[in-house]
Coordinates of C-alpha atoms and ligand atoms in Angstrom, one line a residue:
M1 CA 34.8 -6.2 23.0
P2 CA 32.4 -6.7 20.4
D3 CA 30.9 -3.4 18.1
P4 CA 27.5 -2.5 19.6
R5 CA 26.1 -1.7 16.8
N6 CA 26.7 -5.1 15.5
A7 CA 24.5 -6.7 18.7
T8 CA 21.1 -7.8 17.9
P9 CA 18.6 -5.7 19.5
E10 CA 16.1 -7.7 21.9
R11 CA 13.4 -8.7 20.3
F12 CA 10.1 -6.0 20.7
P13 CA 7.8 -7.5 23.5
A14 CA 4.7 -7.0 22.0
H15 CA 2.7 -9.6 24.2
D16 CA 2.9 -7.0 27.1
L17 CA 1.2 -4.0 25.0
F18 CA -2.3 -5.1 24.2
Q19 CA -3.2 -7.0 27.5
A20 CA -6.8 -5.2 27.5
G21 CA -7.4 -6.5 24.1
A22 CA -6.5 -5.8 20.4
Q23 CA -9.6 -3.5 19.2
Y24 CA -9.0 0.2 19.4
I25 CA -12.3 1.8 19.7
G26 CA -13.6 5.0 20.8
G27 CA -9.3 5.5 22.0
R28 CA -9.8 2.5 23.9
L29 CA -8.3 -1.0 23.9
T30 CA -11.2 -3.6 24.2
K31 CA -10.8 -7.8 23.2
G32 CA -12.4 -8.9 19.9
S33 CA -15.6 -10.5 20.6
S34 CA -15.5 -13.5 17.7
G35 CA -15.0 -16.3 20.0
R36 CA -12.0 -17.1 18.4
T37 CA -8.3 -15.9 18.8
H38 CA -5.6 -15.1 16.2
T39 CA -1.6 -15.7 17.5
V40 CA 0.9 -13.6 15.3
I41 CA 4.0 -15.5 14.9
D42 CA 7.6 -14.0 14.2
P43 CA 8.4 -15.5 11.0
A44 CA 11.9 -15.5 11.2
T45 CA 11.9 -17.9 14.8
G46 CA 8.4 -19.1 14.1
E47 CA 8.0 -17.7 18.0
D48 CA 4.8 -16.5 19.4
V49 CA 4.2 -12.9 19.5
L50 CA 1.2 -12.0 21.1
T51 CA -2.3 -13.6 20.9
Y52 CA -5.7 -11.9 20.8
E53 CA -9.1 -11.9 20.3
L54 CA -10.6 -11.2 16.7
A55 CA -13.4 -8.9 16.0
G56 CA -16.8 -9.9 15.8
R57 CA -19.3 -8.1 13.8
D58 CA -20.1 -6.0 16.8
D59 CA -17.0 -4.9 17.6
V60 CA -17.5 -3.6 13.9
D61 CA -20.6 -2.0 14.8
A62 CA -19.1 -0.2 18.4
A63 CA -16.1 1.0 16.1
V64 CA -18.6 3.0 13.3
A65 CA -20.6 3.9 16.1
A66 CA -17.2 5.6 17.3
A67 CA -16.2 6.9 13.8
R68 CA -20.0 8.2 13.4
A69 CA -20.0 9.9 16.7
A70 CA -17.0 11.4 16.2
F71 CA -17.8 12.7 12.9
P72 CA -19.4 16.4 13.3
G73 CA -17.0 17.3 16.0
W74 CA -14.1 16.3 13.7
A75 CA -15.2 17.7 10.5
A76 CA -16.0 20.7 12.3
T77 CA -12.0 21.5 13.4
T78 CA -10.3 24.2 11.1
P79 CA -8.0 22.1 8.4
G80 CA -4.8 24.4 10.7
E81 CA -6.4 22.3 13.4
R82 CA -6.3 19.7 12.2
S83 CA -2.7 19.7 10.4
N84 CA -1.3 20.9 14.1
L85 CA -2.7 17.8 15.4
L86 CA -0.4 15.7 12.6
Y87 CA 2.3 17.8 13.0
R88 CA 2.1 17.1 16.8
L89 CA 1.7 13.0 15.3
A90 CA 4.6 13.0 13.3
G91 CA 6.4 13.8 16.7
V92 CA 5.0 11.0 18.7
L93 CA 6.1 8.8 15.8
N94 CA 9.8 10.4 15.3
E95 CA 10.3 9.8 19.2
R96 CA 9.2 6.0 19.2
A97 CA 10.8 5.4 15.6
G98 CA 13.0 2.6 17.5
E99 CA 9.7 0.5 18.5
F100 CA 8.2 0.8 15.7
A101 CA 10.8 -0.4 14.0
R102 CA 11.2 -3.2 15.7
A103 CA 7.5 -4.1 16.0
E104 CA 7.1 -3.8 12.4
S105 CA 10.2 -6.5 12.0
L106 CA 8.4 -8.5 14.4
Q107 CA 5.5 -9.2 12.9
C108 CA 6.6 -9.4 9.3
G109 CA 9.9 -10.6 9.6
K110 CA 11.5 -7.9 7.7
P111 CA 15.5 -6.8 8.2
L112 CA 15.5 -3.9 10.7
K113 CA 17.6 -1.5 8.2
L114 CA 14.5 -2.1 5.8
T115 CA 12.5 -0.9 8.7
R116 CA 14.1 1.6 10.0
E117 CA 15.1 3.8 6.8
F118 CA 12.2 2.7 4.9
D119 CA 8.9 1.6 6.7
V120 CA 8.7 4.3 9.6
P121 CA 11.3 7.3 8.2
G122 CA 8.7 6.9 5.2
T123 CA 5.3 6.8 7.9
I124 CA 6.6 10.0 9.6
D125 CA 7.2 11.9 5.9
N126 CA 3.6 10.9 4.9
T127 CA 2.4 12.2 8.4
R128 CA 4.4 15.8 7.8
F129 CA 2.8 15.9 4.2
F130 CA -0.3 15.5 5.5
A131 CA -0.1 18.0 7.8
G132 CA 0.7 20.1 4.9
A133 CA -2.1 18.8 2.8
A134 CA -4.8 19.5 5.4
R135 CA -4.2 23.5 4.7
H136 CA -4.6 23.0 1.1
L137 CA -8.1 22.7 -0.1
Q138 CA -8.6 22.6 -3.9
G139 CA -10.9 23.9 -6.1
Q140 CA -12.0 25.9 -8.9
S141 CA -12.3 29.5 -8.2
A142 CA -16.0 31.2 -7.1
A143 CA -16.8 33.0 -10.1
E144 CA -20.4 34.4 -11.8
Y145 CA -20.0 31.9 -14.3
S146 CA -23.9 31.9 -15.5
G147 CA -23.7 35.8 -15.5
D148 CA -26.9 35.9 -12.6
H149 CA -25.4 33.5 -9.7
T150 CA -22.0 33.1 -7.7
S151 CA -20.7 29.4 -8.1
Y152 CA -18.2 28.3 -5.7
V153 CA -17.4 24.8 -4.8
R154 CA -16.8 23.5 -0.9
R155 CA -14.5 20.2 -0.4
E156 CA -16.0 18.7 2.4
P157 CA -15.2 15.0 4.3
I158 CA -17.4 11.7 3.5
G159 CA -18.1 10.4 6.5
V160 CA -16.9 7.3 8.2
V161 CA -14.2 5.8 6.5
G162 CA -13.9 2.2 6.3
S163 CA -10.2 1.1 5.3
I164 CA -8.9 -2.4 4.7
A165 CA -5.0 -3.4 5.0
P166 CA -2.9 -6.4 3.5
W167 CA 0.3 -7.8 5.2
N168 CA 3.0 -6.6 3.3
Y169 CA 3.5 -3.0 4.9
P170 CA 1.8 -2.6 8.0
L171 CA 2.7 0.8 9.3
Q172 CA 3.1 2.3 5.4
M173 CA -0.3 0.7 4.6
A174 CA -2.4 2.2 7.9
A175 CA -0.8 5.4 7.3
W176 CA -1.5 5.8 3.6
K177 CA -5.3 5.0 4.7
I178 CA -5.9 6.9 8.3
L179 CA -3.6 10.1 7.7
P180 CA -5.6 11.5 3.9
A181 CA -8.9 10.6 5.7
I182 CA -8.9 12.2 8.6
A183 CA -6.3 15.4 7.4
A184 CA -10.1 15.6 5.4
G185 CA -12.1 16.1 8.3
N186 CA -13.2 12.3 7.9
T187 CA -13.3 9.2 11.3
I188 CA -11.8 6.2 9.9
V189 CA -12.5 2.0 11.2
L190 CA -9.2 0.3 9.7
K191 CA -9.1 -3.4 10.1
P192 CA -5.4 -4.5 9.3
A193 CA -4.6 -7.7 8.0
Q194 CA -4.9 -10.6 11.1
L195 CA -1.2 -11.8 10.6
T196 CA -0.1 -7.9 11.2
P197 CA -1.9 -6.0 13.5
V198 CA 0.4 -4.8 15.9
T199 CA 1.7 -1.4 14.7
S200 CA -1.6 -0.3 13.1
L201 CA -2.6 -0.4 17.1
M202 CA 0.5 1.0 17.8
F203 CA -0.1 4.1 15.2
A204 CA -3.6 4.7 16.5
Q205 CA -2.7 5.1 19.9
A206 CA -0.3 7.4 18.6
C207 CA -2.7 9.4 17.5
T208 CA -4.5 9.5 20.5
E209 CA -1.3 11.0 22.5
A210 CA -1.1 13.3 19.9
G211 CA -4.3 15.1 21.1
I212 CA -6.4 13.4 18.0
P213 CA -10.2 12.9 19.4
D214 CA -11.5 9.2 20.8
G215 CA -13.2 7.8 17.9
V216 CA -11.6 10.0 14.8
V217 CA -9.1 6.5 14.1
N218 CA -10.7 3.3 15.3
I219 CA -8.6 -0.1 14.6
I220 CA -11.1 -3.5 14.5
T221 CA -8.6 -6.7 14.1
G222 CA -10.3 -9.3 12.7
S223 CA -11.0 -11.6 10.0
G224 CA -11.7 -10.8 6.6
R225 CA -14.3 -12.6 6.1
E226 CA -16.0 -11.5 9.0
A227 CA -15.1 -8.5 10.3
G228 CA -13.8 -7.1 6.9
E229 CA -16.8 -7.9 4.6
H230 CA -19.0 -6.5 7.3
L231 CA -17.1 -3.4 7.7
V232 CA -17.1 -3.0 4.0
G233 CA -21.0 -3.8 3.7
H234 CA -22.1 -0.9 7.1
P235 CA -24.6 1.4 6.1
D236 CA -23.2 3.9 8.4
V237 CA -20.2 3.9 6.6
A238 CA -19.8 6.4 3.2
M239 CA -16.3 5.2 1.9
T240 CA -14.4 1.9 1.6
S241 CA -11.0 2.0 0.7
F242 CA -9.5 -1.2 0.5
T243 CA -5.7 -2.4 -0.2
G244 CA -5.2 -6.4 -1.2
S245 CA -5.3 -8.8 -4.2
T246 CA -7.5 -8.7 -7.2
S247 CA -9.2 -10.9 -6.3
V248 CA -10.3 -10.0 -2.5
G249 CA -10.7 -6.7 -4.3
K250 CA -13.7 -7.6 -6.6
R251 CA -15.3 -9.2 -4.1
V252 CA -15.3 -5.7 -1.7
A253 CA -15.8 -3.7 -4.7
E254 CA -19.4 -6.1 -4.8
T255 CA -20.1 -5.8 -1.3
A256 CA -19.3 -1.9 -1.4
I257 CA -21.9 -1.5 -4.2
T258 CA -24.9 -2.9 -2.1
T259 CA -24.4 0.4 -0.3
V260 CA -23.1 2.6 -3.3
K261 CA -20.0 3.4 -1.3
R262 CA -17.3 5.6 -2.7
L263 CA -14.6 3.0 -3.2
H264 CA -11.0 3.2 -3.3
L265 CA -8.9 0.2 -4.5
E266 CA -5.1 -0.6 -4.5
L267 CA -4.6 -4.0 -5.6
G268 CA -2.2 -6.6 -7.1
G269 CA 0.6 -5.7 -9.4
K270 CA 2.9 -7.8 -11.7
A271 CA 5.8 -5.0 -12.1
P272 CA 7.2 -5.5 -15.8
F273 CA 11.3 -4.1 -15.8
V274 CA 12.5 -3.4 -19.0
V275 CA 16.2 -3.1 -20.3
F276 CA 17.2 -1.7 -23.2
D277 CA 19.9 -2.7 -25.4
D278 CA 21.6 0.9 -24.6
A279 CA 20.6 0.1 -20.9
D280 CA 24.0 0.7 -18.6
L281 CA 24.0 -3.2 -17.9
D282 CA 25.3 -2.2 -14.2
A283 CA 22.7 -0.5 -13.0
A284 CA 20.2 -2.4 -14.3
V285 CA 21.9 -6.1 -12.7
N286 CA 21.9 -4.0 -9.2
G287 CA 18.3 -2.4 -10.1
A288 CA 16.7 -5.6 -10.9
V289 CA 18.2 -7.6 -7.8
A290 CA 17.2 -4.4 -5.3
G291 CA 13.7 -4.4 -7.0
S292 CA 12.6 -7.5 -6.9
L293 CA 14.1 -8.4 -3.7
I294 CA 13.3 -5.8 -1.6
N295 CA 10.8 -6.8 1.3
T296 CA 11.4 -10.4 0.2
G297 CA 9.5 -9.7 -2.7
Q298 CA 6.1 -9.0 -1.5
D299 CA 6.0 -5.6 -2.9
C300 CA 3.0 -5.0 -5.0
T301 CA 4.9 -2.6 -6.9
A302 CA 8.5 -5.4 -6.9
A303 CA 9.8 -5.8 -10.0
T304 CA 8.8 -9.4 -11.4
R305 CA 9.2 -9.7 -14.6
A306 CA 12.8 -8.6 -16.6
Y307 CA 12.6 -8.0 -19.9
V308 CA 15.8 -7.8 -21.4
Q309 CA 16.8 -7.0 -24.9
R310 CA 18.6 -9.6 -26.9
P311 CA 22.2 -8.0 -27.1
L312 CA 22.8 -7.6 -22.9
Y313 CA 20.3 -11.0 -22.4
E314 CA 22.8 -13.6 -21.6
A315 CA 25.2 -11.1 -19.4
F316 CA 21.6 -10.0 -17.5
V317 CA 21.0 -13.4 -16.7
E318 CA 24.5 -14.4 -15.5
R319 CA 25.2 -11.2 -13.1
T320 CA 21.7 -11.2 -11.6
A321 CA 21.7 -14.4 -10.2
A322 CA 25.7 -14.1 -9.5
L323 CA 24.1 -10.8 -7.1
M324 CA 21.4 -12.4 -5.7
E325 CA 24.2 -15.5 -4.7
T326 CA 25.5 -12.4 -2.6
V327 CA 22.0 -11.1 -0.9
R328 CA 22.4 -12.6 2.9
L329 CA 19.6 -14.2 4.7
G330 CA 19.0 -13.9 8.2
D331 CA 17.4 -13.3 11.3
S332 CA 15.3 -9.8 10.4
Y333 CA 16.9 -8.4 13.9
A334 CA 20.4 -9.1 12.9
P335 CA 22.6 -6.2 11.8
D336 CA 24.4 -7.8 8.6
T337 CA 20.7 -9.2 7.3
D338 CA 19.8 -8.5 3.7
L339 CA 16.9 -10.5 3.6
G340 CA 14.2 -11.9 5.9
P341 CA 11.7 -14.1 6.0
L342 CA 8.6 -14.3 3.7
V343 CA 5.5 -13.0 6.3
S344 CA 4.3 -17.3 7.0
L345 CA 4.5 -20.5 6.2
T346 CA 1.9 -20.5 4.1
Q347 CA 2.9 -17.0 2.2
R348 CA 6.4 -19.0 1.9
D349 CA 4.8 -22.4 0.5
S350 CA 2.8 -20.9 -2.1
V351 CA 5.9 -19.2 -3.6
A352 CA 7.7 -22.3 -3.2
A353 CA 4.8 -23.8 -5.0
F354 CA 4.9 -21.4 -7.9
V355 CA 8.6 -22.1 -8.9
D356 CA 7.8 -26.1 -8.4
R357 CA 5.3 -25.6 -11.4
A358 CA 7.7 -23.1 -13.1
R359 CA 10.1 -26.2 -13.2
G360 CA 8.3 -28.1 -16.0
Y361 CA 8.6 -25.1 -18.5
A362 CA 11.5 -23.1 -17.4
R363 CA 14.6 -22.6 -15.5
V364 CA 15.1 -22.0 -12.4
V365 CA 18.9 -20.1 -12.8
T366 CA 19.6 -19.9 -9.4
G367 CA 17.7 -20.2 -5.3
G368 CA 14.3 -21.9 -6.1
E369 CA 14.5 -23.2 -2.0
A370 CA 14.3 -22.6 1.0
P371 CA 17.7 -22.4 3.4
G372 CA 18.2 -25.4 5.5
G373 CA 19.8 -25.0 9.0
E374 CA 19.2 -22.1 11.5
L375 CA 16.7 -21.1 9.3
A376 CA 14.9 -23.9 8.7
K377 CA 12.6 -22.7 11.1
G378 CA 11.2 -19.5 10.0
A379 CA 9.5 -18.9 6.4
Y380 CA 12.6 -18.1 4.6
Y381 CA 13.2 -18.6 0.8
R382 CA 16.5 -18.3 -1.4
P383 CA 16.0 -15.0 -3.9
T384 CA 15.1 -16.8 -7.1
L385 CA 16.0 -16.6 -10.7
V386 CA 13.8 -18.4 -13.2
A387 CA 14.5 -18.1 -17.3
D388 CA 12.8 -19.2 -20.4
A389 CA 9.3 -19.5 -19.5
A390 CA 6.7 -18.2 -21.5
Q391 CA 5.0 -15.2 -21.7
D392 CA 1.7 -16.5 -21.6
S393 CA 3.0 -19.0 -18.6
E394 CA 1.7 -19.0 -15.4
I395 CA 4.8 -17.9 -13.6
V396 CA 4.9 -14.7 -15.8
Q397 CA 1.0 -13.9 -16.0
S398 CA 0.1 -14.6 -11.7
E399 CA 1.0 -12.7 -9.1
L400 CA 3.1 -15.0 -6.7
F401 CA 4.3 -12.4 -4.3
G402 CA 7.7 -13.3 -3.3
P403 CA 12.0 -12.7 -3.8
V404 CA 11.4 -14.5 -7.6
L405 CA 12.6 -12.9 -10.6
V406 CA 11.3 -14.1 -13.8
V407 CA 13.4 -13.1 -17.3
L408 CA 12.5 -13.1 -20.9
P409 CA 14.6 -11.8 -23.3
F410 CA 12.9 -9.6 -26.6
D411 CA 14.0 -7.8 -30.1
T412 CA 12.5 -5.1 -30.7
D413 CA 11.2 -1.9 -29.0
D414 CA 7.9 -2.5 -30.0
E415 CA 7.5 -6.0 -28.5
G416 CA 9.8 -4.8 -25.4
I417 CA 6.5 -2.4 -24.7
R418 CA 3.9 -4.8 -25.6
L419 CA 5.0 -7.7 -23.5
A420 CA 5.5 -5.0 -20.3
N421 CA 1.9 -4.6 -21.2
D422 CA 0.9 -7.8 -21.6
T423 CA -0.4 -9.3 -17.9
P424 CA -3.7 -8.2 -16.7
Y425 CA -2.1 -5.9 -14.0
G426 CA -0.9 -2.1 -14.2
L427 CA 0.3 -0.3 -10.8
A428 CA 4.5 0.0 -11.8
A429 CA 7.0 -0.4 -14.4
S430 CA 10.6 0.7 -15.1
A431 CA 12.5 1.3 -18.6
W432 CA 16.2 1.0 -18.5
S433 CA 17.8 2.6 -21.2
T434 CA 20.4 5.7 -21.7
S435 CA 18.3 7.6 -25.1
V436 CA 15.7 9.7 -23.9
Y437 CA 13.8 9.1 -26.4
R438 CA 13.5 5.4 -25.6
A439 CA 13.3 5.7 -21.6
N440 CA 10.5 8.8 -22.9
R441 CA 8.3 6.8 -25.3
A442 CA 8.4 3.4 -22.4
T443 CA 6.9 6.2 -20.4
R444 CA 4.3 7.4 -22.3
E445 CA 2.9 3.6 -23.6
I446 CA 3.9 1.5 -20.8
E447 CA 0.1 0.8 -19.2
A448 CA 0.7 1.8 -15.5
G449 CA 0.4 3.7 -12.2
C450 CA 4.3 4.6 -12.3
V451 CA 6.9 4.4 -14.5
W452 CA 10.4 4.8 -13.4
V453 CA 13.3 5.6 -15.5
N454 CA 16.8 4.0 -14.5
D455 CA 15.5 3.0 -11.2
H456 CA 13.0 0.6 -9.6
I457 CA 10.4 1.0 -6.2
P458 CA 11.4 4.4 -4.7
I459 CA 8.4 6.5 -3.5
I460 CA 7.5 9.8 -2.3
S461 CA 5.0 11.2 -0.1
E462 CA 4.5 14.4 -2.7
M463 CA 3.4 12.1 -5.5
P464 CA 0.8 9.1 -6.2
H465 CA 0.6 5.6 -6.2
G466 CA -1.9 4.0 -7.3
G467 CA -2.8 1.1 -10.6
Y468 CA -4.0 1.1 -13.7
K469 CA -6.0 -1.8 -15.0
A470 CA -6.7 -4.4 -12.6
S471 CA -4.4 -3.0 -10.1
G472 CA -7.2 -1.0 -8.9
Y473 CA -8.2 2.6 -8.8
G474 CA -7.7 5.5 -6.7
K475 CA -4.1 6.7 -5.8
D476 CA -2.7 7.1 -1.8
M477 CA 0.3 9.3 -0.9
S478 CA -0.2 13.6 -2.4
V479 CA -2.9 15.2 -2.8
Y480 CA -4.6 12.7 -5.3
S481 CA -4.9 10.5 -2.5
F482 CA -6.2 13.9 -0.1
E483 CA -9.2 14.6 -2.8
E484 CA -10.2 10.6 -2.8
Y485 CA -11.1 11.3 0.4
T486 CA -13.3 14.1 0.1
Q487 CA -16.4 15.4 -1.3
V488 CA -17.2 18.4 -3.9
K489 CA -20.1 20.3 -3.5
H490 CA -21.5 22.8 -5.8
V491 CA -22.8 25.9 -4.1
M492 CA -24.8 28.6 -6.5
F493 CA -26.0 31.8 -4.9
D494 CA -29.0 34.0 -7.1
N495 CA -27.2 37.3 -7.2
T496 CA -30.6 38.7 -9.4
A497 CA -33.2 38.8 -6.3
D498 CA -35.9 38.2 -8.8
A499 CA -39.0 36.6 -8.2
R500 CA -39.3 35.3 -12.0
K501 CA -35.5 34.0 -13.1
G502 CA -35.3 34.7 -16.9
W503 CA -35.0 30.4 -17.3
H504 CA -38.4 30.3 -15.6
R505 CA -40.0 31.1 -19.3
T506 CA -38.9 27.8 -20.2
V507 CA -41.3 26.0 -17.9
F508 CA -44.0 28.5 -17.6
G509 CA -45.3 31.9 -19.5
E510 CA -43.6 33.4 -21.7
Q511 CA -43.7 37.3 -20.5
Ligands
NAP1 P1 -5.5 -10.1 0.7 O1 -5.8 -11.5 0.6 O2 -6.6 -9.4 -0.5 O3 -6.6 -9.6 1.8 C1 -5.9 -7.8 2.0 C2 -6.9 -7.1 3.3 O4 -8.7 -7.6 2.7 C3 -6.7 -8.1 4.9 O5 -6.6 -7.2 5.9 C4 -7.4 -9.2 4.7 O6 -8.2 -9.9 5.9 C5 -8.9 -9.1 4.2 N1 -10.5 -9.8 3.5 C6 -9.9 -10.9 3.0 N2 -11.2 -11.1 2.7 C7 -12.1 -10.2 2.2 C8 -13.3 -9.8 2.4 N3 -14.3 -10.8 1.9 N4 -14.2 -8.7 3.0 C9 -13.2 -7.7 3.3 N5 -11.8 -7.8 3.3 C10 -11.4 -9.3 3.0 O7 -3.9 -9.6 0.6 P2 -2.9 -9.5 1.0 O8 -2.7 -11.3 1.1 O9 -2.9 -9.4 2.5 O10 -1.8 -8.9 0.5 C11 -1.2 -9.1 -1.0 C12 -1.5 -8.3 -1.8 O11 -1.9 -7.1 -1.4 C13 -1.1 -8.6 -2.9 O12 -2.0 -8.7 -4.2 C14 -0.5 -7.3 -3.3 O13 -0.5 -6.5 -4.7 C15 -1.8 -6.2 -2.7 N6 -0.9 -4.7 -2.2 C16 -1.0 -3.9 -3.0 C17 -0.9 -2.6 -2.9 C18 -1.1 -1.2 -3.7 O14 -0.9 -0.4 -3.5 N7 -1.8 -1.4 -4.9 C19 0.0 -2.5 -1.5 C20 0.3 -3.6 -1.0 C21 -0.1 -4.9 -1.5 P3 -7.6 -11.1 6.8 O15 -6.1 -11.6 5.5 O16 -6.9 -10.5 8.0 O17 -8.6 -12.1 6.6
MG2 MG1 -4.0 -13.0 1.4

């Protein structure tokens, strides 16, 4: 008898889910009105998963109107009521954890062990975190700061939030956008990437099932150019929260400023991985392979540039390449798969082109090709290690978003830190050393929104995720993100009851 734990589960029947359409507006599914359709493809097999009608501008207008209509009622709920609904949402997600994992694997090609152990439990934990955060509105203490008045702050929701998400972690990105927004009393319209709408829609349906009122969470599935631009420019949307590439983020910022929206930008990354010569080499090699290949390298915080101090350099290159060669590529549903395909053939070809251009000036130590055989029909690419590239070369400087690690040597600690900081990005970084002084210096001097020491990748709900430099501004997760989705109002009460206040003399009269 085959061991049932090794059985490959049946693929998720996504095509049955959204028969009524893939726009979730006011608690109902409707069809998009753009006149165009999109077919979601399983990147592991190349097979069609689901065809849906893309949103047009009218659908965005309808979703914004639903969110606007729901706002006053939702904003008036107590923090405790919102908290209870979010705990119920966590319960619904927990009951459906298996379905969510299979759907996320299907639309992205992620191995099931990743979606089961990372994407889905992380999302449930975020939901519980924001259920708690909803009841912890923070601000300065009320006091008579002027002597004559009582001052206090109110932390208020902003209104309708318009959010745009990328395809690399569709469920987690939906959660990172929706949860802090609604926990704080806002309503939301989220546009996931066209490639990966399935789990965002399932998340919104779970919100309804948990009892969150219609119109609080709306999903528009359409193109960035049409639905995305219209959402960002919409006059009834008070805040834009965007996660995606730096180039699209700049365009979003230009559109958002025309209506002076609050803006939250989580953009690209090119994370350095700095290995000092007293590091535990085993730990660094394992960390580099896991940190660069997680989610097939399609992770904005993935290790992309390893800087290794000269005494460890040769051994690091050799051992990292050898470990990369043991990683098992395979079908995302197969239990022994370590590495799935990229999200699409387009993304795979883009990564392959980066590596092919690098062959002219650098050395491909391992990988650098798509696998053949059974996997040739999917968007696969072998784990790739590139050495001997110059610091100013494209493969070191540009985000390529695939299973590719570049390794470069350095001599002094100063040089290692300088090279780590030498790209436009600043999302995440790691430092590897057994010296607390060297590691601590790296945490101070590396310009990034997160610096790990002797690890690379873990995130937690309590701590902020967000960039420095061209990686954007604004934080996801944590109380910092909750605060981004609120605005602070100063309320000042006169305590004197005097008709003429002391300060009036600066404007009229002296008596
Ligand atoms: P992308 O091409 O920038 O697209 C992101 C989203 O923006 C998609 O939903 C896209 O829609 C939409 N969009 C495109 N043009 C738009 C426009 N003119 N106006 C409004 N929306 C528009 O990014 P991606 O290829 O999906 O994802 C990869 C990128 O995301 C990488 O750069 C990665 O570093 C970044 N990322 C950053 C973080 C972070 O936390 N900092 C996390 C994850 C990913 P369609 O594609 O559906 O047309
Ligand atoms: Mg893109």
